[in-house]
Coordinates of C-alpha atoms in Angstrom, one line a residue:
X1452 CA -37.2 -53.6 -9.3
X1453 CA -35.2 -51.6 -6.8
X1454 CA -33.7 -48.3 -8.1
X1455 CA -30.7 -48.5 -5.8
X1456 CA -27.8 -51.0 -5.7
X1457 CA -28.0 -53.6 -3.0
X1458 CA -26.4 -52.7 0.3
X1459 CA -24.5 -55.3 2.4
X1460 CA -27.4 -55.3 4.9
X1461 CA -30.0 -56.0 2.1
X1462 CA -27.9 -58.4 0.1
X1463 CA -29.2 -61.9 -0.3
X1464 CA -27.0 -64.8 0.8
X1465 CA -24.7 -65.8 -2.0
X1466 CA -26.5 -69.0 -2.5
X1467 CA -29.9 -67.3 -3.1
X1468 CA -30.9 -64.9 -5.9
X1469 CA -32.1 -61.4 -5.3
X1470 CA -35.9 -61.5 -4.9
X1471 CA -36.3 -59.1 -7.8
X1472 CA -33.8 -60.7 -10.1
X1473 CA -35.0 -61.1 -13.7
X1474 CA -38.7 -61.2 -12.9
X1475 CA -39.6 -60.5 -16.4
X1476 CA -40.0 -57.8 -19.0
X1477 CA -43.2 -56.3 -17.6
X1478 CA -41.5 -55.9 -14.2
X1479 CA -38.7 -53.8 -15.8
X1480 CA -40.9 -51.5 -18.0
X1481 CA -41.6 -49.0 -15.2
X1482 CA -37.9 -48.3 -14.8
X1483 CA -36.9 -48.6 -18.5
X1484 CA -39.5 -46.2 -19.8
X1485 CA -38.1 -43.4 -17.6
X1486 CA -35.1 -43.3 -20.1
X1487 CA -36.7 -44.7 -23.2
X1488 CA -40.2 -44.4 -24.5
X1489 CA -42.4 -47.4 -24.5
X1490 CA -42.7 -47.3 -28.2
X1491 CA -39.0 -47.4 -28.6
X1492 CA -38.6 -50.3 -26.2
X1493 CA -41.3 -52.5 -27.6
X1494 CA -40.1 -51.9 -31.2
X1495 CA -42.9 -49.5 -32.4
X1496 CA -42.3 -47.6 -35.6
X1497 CA -39.0 -48.5 -37.1
X1498 CA -37.8 -50.8 -34.3
X1499 CA -38.5 -54.5 -35.0
X1500 CA -38.8 -57.7 -33.0
X1501 CA -35.8 -59.7 -32.0
X1502 CA -35.2 -63.1 -33.5
X1503 CA -32.7 -65.8 -33.6
X1504 CA -31.8 -68.1 -36.5
X1505 CA -30.1 -71.4 -37.0
X1506 CA -26.3 -71.0 -37.4
X1507 CA -24.1 -72.1 -40.1
X1508 CA -20.6 -73.6 -40.1
X1509 CA -18.6 -75.1 -37.2
X1510 CA -16.0 -72.4 -36.6
X1511 CA -14.2 -71.8 -33.3
X1512 CA -16.5 -68.9 -32.7
X1513 CA -19.9 -69.9 -34.1
X1514 CA -22.3 -67.1 -34.8
X1515 CA -25.8 -68.6 -34.5
X1516 CA -28.3 -70.4 -32.3
X1517 CA -29.2 -74.0 -33.0
X1518 CA -32.4 -75.3 -34.4
X1519 CA -35.0 -76.8 -32.0
X1520 CA -33.9 -80.3 -32.9
X1521 CA -30.3 -79.8 -31.7
X1522 CA -30.1 -76.9 -29.3
X1523 CA -31.0 -78.7 -26.1
X1524 CA -28.4 -81.4 -26.7
X1525 CA -25.6 -79.4 -28.2
X1526 CA -22.2 -80.9 -27.2
X1527 CA -19.1 -78.7 -27.3
X1528 CA -16.3 -79.9 -29.6
X1529 CA -13.0 -80.6 -28.1
X1530 CA -11.2 -79.0 -31.0
X1531 CA -12.4 -75.4 -30.4
X1532 CA -9.9 -72.8 -29.2
X1533 CA -10.2 -69.4 -27.6
X1534 CA -8.9 -67.7 -30.7
X1535 CA -11.7 -66.1 -32.8
X1536 CA -11.1 -65.4 -36.4
X1537 CA -12.1 -61.9 -37.4
X1538 CA -15.1 -61.7 -39.7
X1539 CA -14.3 -60.9 -43.3
X1540 CA -14.5 -57.3 -44.5
X1541 CA -17.6 -58.0 -46.7
X1542 CA -20.7 -59.8 -45.7
X1543 CA -20.8 -61.8 -48.8
X1544 CA -17.6 -63.6 -47.9
X1545 CA -19.0 -65.3 -44.7
X1546 CA -20.7 -68.7 -45.1
X1547 CA -22.1 -68.3 -41.5
X1548 CA -23.8 -65.0 -42.4
X1549 CA -25.0 -66.4 -45.7
X1550 CA -26.8 -69.2 -43.9
X1551 CA -28.1 -66.9 -41.2
X1552 CA -29.7 -64.8 -43.9
X1553 CA -31.3 -67.8 -45.5
X1554 CA -32.8 -69.0 -42.2
X1555 CA -33.6 -65.6 -40.8
X1556 CA -37.0 -64.8 -39.3
X1557 CA -37.7 -66.8 -36.2
X1558 CA -38.7 -64.3 -33.6
X1559 CA -37.7 -64.6 -29.9
X1560 CA -39.4 -62.6 -27.2
X1561 CA -37.9 -59.4 -25.8
X1562 CA -36.4 -60.2 -22.4
X1563 CA -35.8 -58.5 -19.1
X1564 CA -32.6 -56.5 -18.6
X1565 CA -32.7 -57.7 -15.0
X1566 CA -31.9 -55.6 -11.9
X1567 CA -28.2 -55.2 -12.7
X1568 CA -28.1 -53.7 -16.3
X1569 CA -25.7 -50.8 -15.5
X1570 CA -27.2 -48.9 -18.4
X1571 CA -28.7 -46.0 -16.4
X1572 CA -32.1 -47.5 -16.2
X1573 CA -31.5 -48.9 -12.7
X1574 CA -28.7 -47.0 -10.9
X1575 CA -25.2 -46.8 -12.4
X1576 CA -24.6 -46.1 -16.1
X1577 CA -21.5 -47.7 -17.4
X1578 CA -22.4 -46.8 -21.0
X1579 CA -21.4 -43.2 -20.4
X1580 CA -17.9 -44.2 -19.1
X1581 CA -14.8 -43.8 -21.3
X1582 CA -13.4 -47.3 -22.1
X1583 CA -16.7 -49.2 -22.3
X1584 CA -16.2 -49.8 -26.0
X1585 CA -14.0 -52.9 -26.0
X1586 CA -13.8 -56.5 -27.2
X1587 CA -12.2 -58.0 -24.1
X1588 CA -14.5 -57.4 -21.1
X1589 CA -12.8 -59.6 -18.5
X1590 CA -11.3 -56.8 -16.6
X1591 CA -12.6 -53.5 -15.1
X1592 CA -11.6 -50.2 -16.8
X1593 CA -11.2 -46.7 -15.6
X1594 CA -10.0 -46.5 -12.0
X1595 CA -9.7 -50.2 -11.5
X1596 CA -8.1 -53.0 -13.5
X1597 CA -9.4 -55.9 -11.5
X1598 CA -9.8 -59.0 -13.7
X1599 CA -12.6 -61.5 -13.5
X1600 CA -11.1 -65.0 -13.7
X1601 CA -12.6 -68.2 -15.1
X1602 CA -12.8 -70.5 -18.1
X1603 CA -12.3 -68.3 -21.3
X1604 CA -15.4 -67.7 -23.4
X1605 CA -15.7 -66.0 -26.8
X1606 CA -19.2 -64.8 -27.7
X1607 CA -20.2 -63.8 -31.2
X1608 CA -23.5 -62.2 -32.2
X1609 CA -24.6 -61.8 -35.8
X1610 CA -27.2 -59.0 -36.2
X1611 CA -29.5 -59.1 -39.2
X1612 CA -31.7 -56.4 -40.6
X1613 CA -35.2 -57.8 -41.0
X1614 CA -36.6 -54.7 -42.7
X1615 CA -34.1 -55.1 -45.5
X1616 CA -34.3 -58.7 -46.3
X1617 CA -32.1 -59.9 -43.3
X1618 CA -28.9 -58.4 -44.6
X1619 CA -26.2 -58.0 -42.0
X1620 CA -26.9 -55.0 -39.7
X1621 CA -23.6 -53.2 -40.0
X1622 CA -23.1 -50.2 -37.7
X1623 CA -25.4 -51.4 -34.9
X1624 CA -24.0 -51.7 -31.5
X1625 CA -24.3 -54.3 -28.7
X1626 CA -23.9 -53.9 -25.0
X1627 CA -23.3 -57.2 -23.3
X1628 CA -23.0 -58.0 -19.6
X1629 CA -23.1 -61.0 -17.2
X1630 CA -22.2 -62.3 -13.8
X1631 CA -18.8 -63.6 -12.7
X1632 CA -18.0 -67.2 -11.9
X1633 CA -19.5 -66.8 -8.4
X1634 CA -22.8 -65.3 -9.8
X1635 CA -22.0 -61.7 -8.8
X1636 CA -22.5 -58.6 -10.9
X1637 CA -20.1 -55.7 -11.1
X1638 CA -21.5 -52.3 -10.1
X1639 CA -24.1 -53.8 -7.9
X1640 CA -22.9 -56.6 -5.6
X1641 CA -21.3 -55.9 -2.2
X1642 CA -17.6 -55.2 -2.7
X1643 CA -18.0 -54.8 -6.5
X1644 CA -19.7 -51.4 -6.6
X1645 CA -16.5 -49.8 -8.0
X1646 CA -15.9 -52.6 -10.5
X1647 CA -17.2 -52.7 -14.1
X1648 CA -15.8 -56.0 -15.4
X1649 CA -17.8 -58.3 -17.6
X1650 CA -19.5 -55.3 -19.3
X1651 CA -18.7 -53.8 -22.7
X1652 CA -19.9 -52.4 -26.1
X1653 CA -19.0 -53.4 -29.6
X1654 CA -20.0 -52.1 -33.0
X1655 CA -21.2 -54.5 -35.7
X1656 CA -18.8 -54.9 -38.6
X1657 CA -19.8 -55.4 -42.3
X1658 CA -21.0 -58.9 -41.5
X1659 CA -23.2 -57.6 -38.7
X1660 CA -21.1 -59.3 -36.2
X1661 CA -19.8 -58.4 -32.7
X1662 CA -17.4 -60.5 -30.7
X1663 CA -16.7 -60.3 -27.0
X1664 CA -13.9 -62.1 -25.1
X1665 CA -14.9 -62.9 -21.6
X1666 CA -15.2 -65.7 -19.0
X1667 CA -17.8 -68.4 -18.6
X1668 CA -20.6 -67.0 -16.3
X1669 CA -21.4 -68.8 -13.0
X1670 CA -24.8 -70.2 -12.0
X1671 CA -26.9 -68.9 -9.2
X1672 CA -30.2 -70.1 -7.8
X1673 CA -33.3 -69.1 -9.7
X1674 CA -31.7 -68.6 -13.1
X1675 CA -30.3 -70.7 -15.9
X1676 CA -26.7 -69.6 -16.9
X1677 CA -27.1 -66.6 -19.3
X1678 CA -25.6 -63.5 -20.8
X1679 CA -27.6 -60.3 -21.2
X1680 CA -27.4 -58.0 -24.2
X1681 CA -29.0 -54.8 -25.6
X1682 CA -28.9 -53.8 -29.3
X1683 CA -28.7 -50.2 -30.2
X1684 CA -29.1 -48.7 -33.7
X1685 CA -25.7 -47.1 -33.6
X1686 CA -22.6 -46.7 -31.5
X1687 CA -23.5 -43.2 -30.6
X1688 CA -26.9 -44.4 -29.2
X1689 CA -25.2 -47.1 -27.2
X1690 CA -22.6 -44.8 -25.5
X1691 CA -25.3 -42.2 -24.9
X1692 CA -27.7 -44.9 -23.5
X1693 CA -30.1 -43.9 -26.3
X1694 CA -32.7 -45.7 -28.3
X1695 CA -32.6 -49.5 -27.7
X1696 CA -33.8 -51.8 -30.5
X1697 CA -33.8 -55.0 -28.6
X1698 CA -33.2 -56.5 -25.2
X1699 CA -32.6 -60.2 -24.8
X1700 CA -30.5 -62.9 -23.2
X1701 CA -28.3 -65.8 -24.4
X1702 CA -28.8 -69.2 -22.8
X1703 CA -25.7 -71.4 -22.4
X1704 CA -25.9 -75.1 -23.2
X1705 CA -26.3 -77.8 -20.6
X1706 CA -23.3 -79.8 -21.8
X1707 CA -20.9 -76.8 -21.6
X1708 CA -22.3 -75.8 -18.2
X1709 CA -21.7 -79.2 -16.7
X1710 CA -18.2 -79.3 -18.0
X1711 CA -17.3 -75.9 -16.8
X1712 CA -18.9 -76.2 -13.4
X1713 CA -17.0 -79.4 -12.7
X1714 CA -13.7 -77.4 -13.0
X1715 CA -11.7 -75.6 -10.3
X1716 CA -13.1 -72.2 -9.3
X1717 CA -16.8 -73.0 -10.1
X1718 CA -17.6 -74.9 -7.0
X1719 CA -20.5 -72.6 -6.0
X1720 CA -21.9 -72.9 -9.6
X1721 CA -21.7 -76.7 -9.4
X1722 CA -24.0 -76.6 -6.3
X1723 CA -26.4 -74.1 -7.8
X1724 CA -26.7 -75.3 -11.4
X1725 CA -28.9 -78.4 -10.7
X1726 CA -31.5 -76.3 -9.0
X1727 CA -32.8 -74.5 -12.1
X1728 CA -33.7 -76.0 -15.5
X1729 CA -34.3 -74.3 -18.8
X1730 CA -38.0 -75.2 -18.3
X1731 CA -38.2 -73.8 -14.8
X1732 CA -36.2 -70.6 -15.5
X1733 CA -38.4 -67.6 -15.3
X1734 CA -37.0 -66.1 -18.5
X1735 CA -36.4 -69.0 -20.8
X1736 CA -39.0 -71.3 -19.3
X1737 CA -41.9 -70.5 -21.7
X1738 CA -40.2 -72.2 -24.6
X1739 CA -37.2 -73.8 -23.0
X1740 CA -35.0 -71.1 -24.4
X1741 CA -35.0 -72.8 -27.8
X1742 CA -34.5 -69.5 -29.8
X1743 CA -32.0 -68.1 -27.4
X1744 CA -29.8 -71.1 -26.8
X1745 CA -26.3 -70.5 -28.2
X1746 CA -24.4 -72.7 -30.5
X1747 CA -21.4 -73.7 -28.4
X1748 CA -18.1 -75.6 -28.8
X1749 CA -14.9 -75.9 -26.9
X1750 CA -13.4 -77.4 -23.7
X1751 CA -12.4 -76.3 -20.2
X1752 CA -8.7 -76.4 -21.1
X1753 CA -9.0 -74.6 -24.4
X1754 CA -11.9 -72.3 -23.7
X1755 CA -15.4 -72.1 -25.2
X1756 CA -17.1 -70.3 -28.1
X1757 CA -20.7 -69.3 -28.1
X1758 CA -22.7 -67.8 -31.0
X1759 CA -26.2 -66.5 -31.6
X1760 CA -27.9 -64.9 -34.6
X1761 CA -30.4 -62.1 -33.9
X1762 CA -32.8 -60.5 -36.3
X1763 CA -33.6 -56.8 -35.6

């Protein structure tokens, strides 16, 4: 992994991935452990493995990943909207969380943060910037207000505390980031070095849930469409780029990708998407992304909702 952002001279053509992009967890360790100890990163001591569980309910913003029998063929519902209902104030009031707890415990592997994390482990550190704590991550904050455009997407993660019987992990924090509709990453790609859109931090509520409003990521060669996230034990740790509990990625469904990439503005993604499958992806390929594949619903006109349950 390079320790510097790409320069225009060194940048790969837009239709090709960077040669170091998401080459795996081991490839990232040499950089990550300069900020975090190896024990922290791998979940030694009090940190636990990351897992995803089958979701419950069919809300407009689902909060879990599908079971192996349904995830690969999940078809978005046309009735979904971009409006996300806020989780209830108490965990016991959420059927989605109740089912997540009952089905908690399926571990998924820790994944690479990739070469463009923006968390201080590889160049810029957006976590130290005022304004990074936000729900809507579509626009840049600070000195720029540039907005990333695309099909609306609401992402909800439900965090569960494995050490305490999979109760909702209230108070933890999630940093999420992903590429724009053309497959470019803010802070790193040529012309986007001063932008920080499609990056943000949220604190888990009483239901252990965090929700981000964003746009549907594009597809670039070498990777299946995905969203990166890191889980921190607290908001203070997140904004200080402190101890990280888990690093993983959300895989988006084939059906939703095909629909979105057939829409205006995603022409580059439409060309790139057929070139990489879940099975050939160098992150999800080992198990086809079965434990990281989001539950999804929605439509191009109304926007999409994606959800994943993660056990910490």
